[in-house]
Tab-separated table of C-alpha atoms and ligand atoms in Angstrom:
chain	number	residue	atom	x	y	z
A	1	MET	CA	99.784	-49.145	59.984
A	2	SER	CA	98.833	-50.354	63.153
A	3	VAL	CA	96.018	-49.069	65.212
A	4	TYR	CA	96.379	-47.068	68.495
A	5	ARG	CA	94.272	-47.976	71.417
A	6	HIS	CA	93.715	-46.803	74.285
A	7	THR	CA	91.860	-48.183	77.894
A	8	VAL	CA	89.899	-45.707	79.312
A	9	ASP	CA	91.136	-45.091	83.234
A	10	ARG	CA	88.860	-43.833	85.883
A	11	SER	CA	91.797	-41.982	87.402
A	12	SER	CA	94.293	-40.752	84.796
A	13	HIS	CA	91.487	-39.961	82.179
A	14	ARG	CA	88.865	-38.281	84.847
A	15	GLU	CA	88.821	-34.703	82.950
A	16	PHE	CA	88.395	-37.113	79.741
A	17	LEU	CA	85.291	-39.034	81.214
A	18	GLY	CA	83.754	-35.804	82.492
A	19	GLU	CA	83.311	-34.683	79.047
A	20	GLY	CA	80.648	-37.260	78.722
A	21	ARG	CA	81.609	-38.094	75.482
A	22	LYS	CA	79.414	-40.774	73.034
A	23	ASP	CA	80.719	-42.896	70.313
A	24	PRO	CA	79.730	-41.419	67.360
A	25	TYR	CA	79.186	-44.768	65.774
A	26	THR	CA	76.879	-46.465	67.962
A	27	GLN	CA	76.001	-43.382	70.321
A	28	ASP	CA	77.273	-45.486	73.641
A	29	GLN	CA	78.458	-43.678	76.614
A	30	ILE	CA	82.127	-44.248	76.756
A	31	LYS	CA	83.095	-45.194	80.069
A	32	ALA	CA	86.054	-46.346	82.125
A	33	GLY	CA	87.879	-49.916	80.936
A	34	ASP	CA	86.466	-48.829	77.315
A	35	GLU	CA	89.194	-49.786	74.288
A	36	ILE	CA	88.666	-46.332	72.333
A	37	VAL	CA	90.808	-45.349	69.210
A	38	PHE	CA	91.015	-41.476	68.416
A	39	CYS	CA	90.905	-40.352	65.110
A	40	ALA	CA	94.040	-38.623	63.787
A	41	GLY	CA	91.811	-36.372	61.261
A	42	CYS	CA	89.119	-34.832	63.779
A	43	LYS	CA	90.330	-36.083	67.217
A	44	SER	CA	86.997	-38.136	67.602
A	45	ALA	CA	87.289	-40.922	69.813
A	46	PHE	CA	85.472	-44.059	68.650
A	47	LEU	CA	85.225	-47.211	70.672
A	48	TYR	CA	87.402	-49.995	69.132
A	49	SER	CA	84.741	-51.871	67.920
A	50	SER	CA	83.007	-49.397	66.177
A	51	TRP	CA	86.642	-48.282	64.789
A	52	GLU	CA	86.843	-51.616	63.358
A	53	ALA	CA	83.253	-51.391	62.285
A	54	MET	CA	83.738	-48.320	59.998
A	55	GLY	CA	86.787	-50.506	58.321
A	56	GLY	CA	89.207	-48.396	60.175
A	57	ARG	CA	88.652	-45.370	58.164
A	58	HIS	CA	87.178	-41.577	59.187
A	59	CYS	CA	88.063	-38.333	57.694
A	60	ASN	CA	88.868	-39.993	54.490
A	61	GLN	CA	91.968	-41.660	56.347
A	62	THR	CA	93.263	-44.741	58.599
A	63	GLU	CA	95.696	-42.528	61.216
A	64	THR	CA	94.939	-42.966	64.735
A	65	LEU	CA	96.151	-40.757	67.397
A	66	ALA	CA	99.610	-42.713	69.344
A	67	GLU	CA	99.032	-40.818	72.651
A	68	PHE	CA	95.900	-40.104	74.557
A	69	PRO	CA	95.300	-36.734	73.865
A	70	ASP	CA	95.396	-34.469	76.881
A	71	ALA	CA	92.324	-32.808	78.087
A	72	PRO	CA	92.893	-28.920	77.953
A	73	ARG	CA	94.019	-27.587	81.230
A	74	LEU	CA	92.197	-25.010	83.261
A	75	GLY	CA	94.906	-22.301	81.962
A	76	ASN	CA	94.207	-23.116	78.689
A	77	VAL	CA	90.602	-23.315	79.282
A	78	LYS	CA	90.982	-19.503	80.243
A	79	LYS	CA	92.934	-18.240	77.633
A	80	LEU	CA	90.662	-20.262	74.745
A	81	GLN	CA	87.697	-18.072	76.694
A	82	LYS	CA	89.954	-14.932	76.686
A	83	LYS	CA	90.754	-15.471	73.027
A	84	ASN	CA	87.118	-16.227	72.880
A	85	THR	CA	85.952	-13.225	74.615
A	86	ILE	CA	88.609	-10.976	72.102
A	87	LEU	CA	87.309	-12.542	69.318
A	88	THR	CA	83.514	-11.806	70.219
A	89	VAL	CA	84.443	-7.641	70.931
A	90	PHE	CA	86.297	-7.898	67.851
A	91	CYS	CA	83.461	-9.587	66.143
A	92	TYR	CA	81.020	-6.461	67.612
A	93	LEU	CA	83.986	-3.714	66.495
A	94	LEU	CA	83.878	-5.110	63.092
A	95	VAL	CA	80.409	-5.093	63.074
A	96	LEU	CA	80.016	-1.344	64.735
A	97	ALA	CA	82.753	-0.504	61.917
A	98	ILE	CA	80.755	-1.779	59.110
A	99	ALA	CA	77.865	0.136	60.357
A	100	VAL	CA	79.608	3.389	60.738
A	101	LEU	CA	81.211	2.538	57.098
A	102	GLY	CA	77.793	2.216	55.883
A	103	TYR	CA	76.388	5.336	57.222
A	104	PHE	CA	78.967	7.410	56.012
A	105	ILE	CA	78.589	5.758	52.184
A	106	TYR	CA	74.426	6.406	52.646
A	107	GLN	CA	75.680	10.143	54.019
A	108	GLN	CA	78.164	10.171	50.850
A	109	ARG	CA	75.509	9.076	48.609
A	110	LYS	CA	73.307	11.422	49.665
A	111	ARG	CA	75.440	14.370	49.211
A	112	ILE	CA	76.641	13.527	45.737
A	113	LYS	CA	72.297	13.259	45.014
A	114	ASP	CA	72.194	16.564	46.593
A	115	PHE	CA	75.124	17.943	44.323
A	116	GLN	CA	73.491	16.233	41.104
A	117	SER	CA	70.368	18.181	41.857
A	118	ARG	CA	71.899	21.372	42.707
A	119	ASN	CA	74.435	21.431	39.431
A	120	LEU	CA	70.752	20.639	37.518
A	121	ASP	CA	69.188	23.654	39.217
A	122	GLN	CA	72.903	25.678	38.533
A	123	GLY	CA	72.059	24.417	35.406
A	124	ILE	CA	68.723	25.777	34.742
A	125	GLN	CA	69.843	29.209	36.618
A	126	ILE	CA	73.174	29.779	34.190
A	127	SER	CA	70.725	29.263	31.114
A	128	SER	CA	68.297	31.607	32.288
A	129	MET	CA	71.139	33.877	33.537
A	130	GLU	CA	71.872	33.157	29.571
A	131	ASP	CA	68.815	34.045	28.157
A	132	THR	CA	69.038	37.675	29.980
A	133	GLN	CA	72.520	38.198	28.907
A	134	ASP	CA	71.478	37.580	25.119
A	135	LYS	CA	68.332	40.152	26.302
A	136	VAL	CA	70.651	42.893	27.789
A	137	ASN	CA	72.871	42.645	24.939
A	138	GLN	CA	70.331	43.226	22.557
A	139	LYS	CA	68.608	46.407	24.615
A	140	ILE	CA	72.446	47.590	23.935
A	141	VAL	CA	72.476	47.007	20.540
A	142	ASP	CA	68.578	48.600	20.398
A	143	ILE	CA	69.822	51.715	22.752
A	144	SER	CA	73.281	52.214	20.413
A	145	ASN	CA	71.066	52.118	16.993
A	146	LYS	CA	68.463	55.116	19.173
A	147	ILE	CA	72.089	56.935	19.755
A	148	ASP	CA	72.967	56.751	16.219
A	149	LEU	CA	70.162	58.548	15.354
A	150	THR	CA	69.434	60.990	17.668
A	151	LEU	CA	73.183	61.916	16.165
A	152	ASP	CA	72.107	61.897	13.114
A	153	ASP	CA	69.514	64.400	13.985
A	154	CYS	CA	71.398	66.835	16.150
A	155	TYR	CA	73.717	67.047	13.596
A	156	ASP	CA	73.216	71.175	12.566
A	157	GLU	CA	74.988	72.521	9.667
A	158	SER	CA	73.949	76.133	10.707
A	159	ILE	CA	75.948	76.006	13.824
A	160	THR	CA	79.709	77.246	12.875
A	161	PRO	CA	82.231	78.396	15.014
A	162	ILE	CA	81.826	82.440	14.477
A	163	ASN	CA	77.907	81.687	15.332
A	164	LEU	CA	78.566	80.663	18.820
A	165	GLU	CA	80.579	83.338	19.134
A	166	GLU	CA	78.241	85.573	18.400
A	167	LYS	CA	76.029	84.005	20.763
A	168	VAL	CA	78.426	83.970	23.726
A	169	PHE	CA	79.068	87.813	23.501
A	170	SER	CA	75.474	88.281	23.332
A	171	LEU	CA	75.027	86.054	26.436
A	172	GLU	CA	77.659	87.917	28.331
A	173	GLU	CA	76.110	90.993	27.546
A	174	LYS	CA	72.838	90.131	28.738
A	175	LEU	CA	74.419	88.738	32.056
A	176	ASP	CA	76.393	91.731	32.583
A	177	CYS	CA	73.044	94.151	31.930
A	178	PHE	CA	71.364	91.317	34.991
A	179	VAL	CA	74.100	91.892	36.972
A	180	THR	CA	73.967	95.908	36.917
A	181	GLU	CA	70.310	95.643	37.125
A	182	ARG	CA	70.322	93.411	40.264
A	183	GLN	CA	72.697	96.061	41.608
A	184	ASN	CA	70.672	98.921	41.188
A	185	LEU	CA	67.688	96.773	43.140
A	186	GLU	CA	69.908	96.151	45.913
A	187	THR	CA	70.608	100.075	45.743
A	188	GLU	CA	67.337	101.123	45.983
A	189	LYS	CA	66.551	98.437	48.737
A	190	ASN	CA	69.133	99.741	51.212
A	191	ASN	CA	67.549	103.199	50.310
A	192	TYR	CA	64.264	102.038	51.719
A	193	LYS	CA	66.041	100.212	54.861
A	194	ASN	CA	67.208	103.533	55.841
A	195	GLN	CA	64.509	105.560	55.278
A	196	ARG	CA	62.325	102.881	56.993
A	197	ASP	CA	65.315	103.434	60.036
A	198	ALA	CA	65.116	106.466	60.285
A	199	TYR	CA	61.606	106.495	60.182
A	200	LYS	CA	61.782	104.907	62.819
A	201	ASN	CA	63.951	106.788	65.073
A	202	GLU	CA	61.695	109.345	64.165
A	203	ARG	CA	58.959	107.808	65.714
A	204	ASP	CA	60.985	106.848	68.922
A	205	THR	CA	61.722	110.212	69.210
A	206	TYR	CA	58.420	111.411	69.415
A	207	LYS	CA	57.726	108.831	71.750
A	208	ASN	CA	60.118	109.742	74.072
A	209	GLN	CA	59.258	112.958	73.977
A	210	ARG	CA	55.382	112.647	74.589
A	211	ASP	CA	56.705	109.951	77.845
A	212	ASN	CA	58.013	113.440	78.499
A	213	TYR	CA	55.624	115.554	78.502
A	214	ARG	CA	53.810	113.381	80.220
A	215	ASN	CA	55.929	112.717	83.409
A	216	GLU	CA	55.976	116.422	83.210
A	217	ARG	CA	52.311	116.815	83.284
A	218	ASP	CA	52.295	113.915	86.233
A	219	THR	CA	54.531	115.966	88.081
A	220	TYR	CA	52.514	119.310	87.660
A	221	LYS	CA	49.282	117.307	88.625
A	222	ASN	CA	51.341	115.231	91.868
A	223	ALA	CA	52.722	119.132	92.918
A	224	LEU	CA	49.163	120.167	92.758
A	225	ASN	CA	48.136	117.413	95.550
A	226	ALA	CA	49.034	119.240	98.041
A	227	TYR	CA	46.606	122.382	97.029
A	228	PRO	CA	42.585	122.170	97.034
A	229	TYR	CA	42.171	121.129	93.551
A	230	SER	CA	38.904	122.363	92.058
A	231	LEU	CA	37.305	120.689	88.859
A	232	SER	CA	35.141	122.321	86.674
A	233	SER	CA	31.196	120.446	85.983
A	234	GLY	CA	32.220	117.437	83.675
A	235	SER	CA	35.631	117.428	84.149
A	236	GLU	CA	38.173	114.864	86.092
A	237	VAL	CA	41.113	114.468	87.850
A	238	SER	CA	43.748	111.139	87.816
A	239	TYR	CA	46.358	111.040	90.605
A	240	GLN	CA	48.653	108.263	89.906
A	241	GLY	CA	50.845	107.223	93.537
A	242	TYR	CA	51.896	104.310	95.876
A	243	LEU	CA	50.879	102.959	98.949
A	244	SER	CA	54.061	101.152	100.789
A	245	THR	CA	53.186	98.976	103.743
A	246	ASN	CA	53.657	101.964	105.923
A	247	ASN	CA	50.843	103.635	104.660
A	248	GLN	CA	48.588	102.275	107.146
A	249	GLU	CA	45.077	104.423	108.080
A	250	THR	CA	47.366	106.059	110.591
A	251	ASN	CA	49.831	107.479	107.731
A	252	PRO	CA	47.362	107.969	104.947
A	253	ILE	CA	48.028	109.961	101.689
A	254	LEU	CA	46.064	112.959	101.526
A	255	TYR	CA	44.646	114.652	98.001
A	256	ARG	CA	42.947	118.317	98.913
A	257	LEU	CA	39.934	119.602	96.743
A	258	TYR	CA	38.212	122.421	96.223
A	259	ILE	CA	34.940	122.603	95.645
A	260	PRO	CA	33.135	126.017	95.164
A	261	GLN	CA	29.047	124.997	94.992
A	262	GLN	CA	27.388	121.948	95.726
A	263	SER	CA	28.070	119.176	93.355
A	264	ARG	CA	27.956	115.404	92.588
A	265	PHE	CA	31.340	113.078	92.035
A	266	ASP	CA	32.362	109.951	91.081
A	267	ILE	CA	35.360	108.675	92.883
A	268	ASP	CA	37.683	105.715	91.532
A	269	LEU	CA	40.404	104.234	93.286
A	270	LYS	CA	41.855	101.719	90.951
A	271	ASP	CA	44.416	99.912	88.891
A	272	MET	CA	46.080	98.581	92.875
A	273	GLU	CA	47.621	95.022	93.541
A	274	ALA	CA	46.693	95.202	97.030
A	275	ASP	CA	43.697	96.484	99.086
A	276	GLY	CA	43.936	100.410	99.170
A	277	ASP	CA	40.833	102.019	100.889
A	278	PHE	CA	39.726	105.819	100.787
A	279	GLU	CA	37.797	108.130	102.260
A	280	ILE	CA	36.756	111.804	102.459
A	281	ILE	CA	37.024	114.057	105.320
A	282	ASP	CA	35.657	117.641	106.028
A	283	SER	CA	37.826	120.980	106.623
A	284	GLN	CA	37.120	120.449	110.730
A	285	GLY	CA	38.830	116.558	110.435
A	286	ASN	CA	35.539	114.627	110.883
A	287	THR	CA	34.525	112.014	107.972
A	288	ILE	CA	31.849	112.421	105.541
A	289	ASP	CA	29.148	109.866	106.205
A	290	ASN	CA	29.323	106.381	103.549
A	291	SER	CA	32.426	108.237	102.243
A	292	ARG	CA	34.338	105.223	103.660
A	293	SER	CA	34.511	103.002	100.949
A	294	THR	CA	36.409	99.595	101.678
A	295	SER	CA	35.687	96.614	99.463
A	296	SER	CA	38.240	94.946	97.850
A	297	GLY	CA	39.594	95.245	94.335
A	298	SER	CA	38.410	98.749	93.101
A	299	ASP	CA	36.557	100.977	95.312
A	300	ARG	CA	34.303	103.278	94.130
A	301	LEU	CA	31.678	106.310	94.945
A	302	ARG	CA	28.676	106.981	92.822
A	303	ASN	CA	27.281	110.311	92.074
A	304	PHE	CA	27.975	111.368	95.526
A	305	SER	CA	27.061	114.473	96.686
A	306	LEU	CA	29.513	116.650	98.619
A	307	GLN	CA	28.677	120.970	99.975
A	308	SER	CA	30.738	123.630	99.439
A	309	GLY	CA	33.511	123.564	101.247
A	310	ILE	CA	37.333	122.396	101.004
A	311	TYR	CA	37.925	118.411	101.311
A	312	SER	CA	40.537	115.776	101.728
A	313	ILE	CA	40.796	112.159	100.316
A	314	LYS	CA	42.535	110.328	102.432
A	315	VAL	CA	43.772	107.114	100.508
A	316	TRP	CA	45.754	104.325	102.831
A	317	ASN	CA	46.624	100.546	102.047
A	318	HIS	CA	44.324	98.095	104.210
A	319	SER	CA	47.500	95.545	103.410
A	320	SER	CA	50.093	95.254	106.344
A	321	ARG	CA	51.838	92.865	103.801
A	322	LYS	CA	51.685	94.216	100.427
A	323	SER	CA	52.553	97.324	98.663
A	324	THR	CA	50.881	98.721	95.402
A	325	GLN	CA	50.362	101.539	92.586
A	326	PHE	CA	46.928	103.031	92.440
A	327	THR	CA	45.078	105.196	90.518
A	328	LEU	CA	42.602	107.787	92.162
A	329	ARG	CA	39.891	109.489	89.944
A	330	ILE	CA	37.742	112.140	90.406
A	331	ARG	CA	35.150	113.443	88.182
A	332	ARG	CA	32.472	116.288	88.576
A	333	ILE	CA	29.492	115.364	87.308
B	401	LIG	ZN1	88.133	-38.279	61.885
């Protein structure tokens, strides 16, 4: 088998020279004009002298390349680079996928462990519940036994249907008796109520009668206002009247009083909502000294001495905005 030898040309093998290859055997730089051989196994370039020195053998074979191999063109380099990039990305993705898968497996294992531990817990719970169930069953048996015993105790041979009928009859009679008694009591209660209402009515009648008498008395008293009124020693008279806002001092209400001999009097003007005043006037129309009482609230004269004669007690409203009821009380001491 012949060995294919190539002479390195400066111009046509520029790219090959640009790779700066060294002879693997001598480590000499391969340069233009060198006679070289390409191993068909690994495509390495050897100086022909080295190839001969190696006995024309490399990669366990003796074939050499007949053609000077083309240096990879620029386009091929780009394609290779692209392939490289894709391969790199693919490798990264693969690593990522493995990582994700690893994490997923880790999670699954964790869940399995959780489930296992839960199963263990549930197993414990189930056995505890089974214990409880056994206890409950035992209790049910106990209670059943007790009920049986109690039923045995309750069984009484003396109770027969005839006895029961008699008892029911007796109870019915008692019930009837109670019902009658209650009706009687209710009737009695109603009687008392009626009686009470009758008393109330009677009382109201008396009250009305009393009020009528009072009114009648007041009417007579007021009818006497226009006439001189005489009081015996130790007695008194009260006049009830009304002062409108028109009853000013120029338009007073007059009460006349006859005094047979010199006497002393307590005179009160009271029970008023407004400020009423009074004074005593003699038969000639002159005001008796110190008889005018005009303080607010209750007006009064105490232990006031009057000579024998006929007098008028003049009462009027001091307020022009407010009317008032009043009581004029005259007491002879
Ligand atoms: Zn080789």
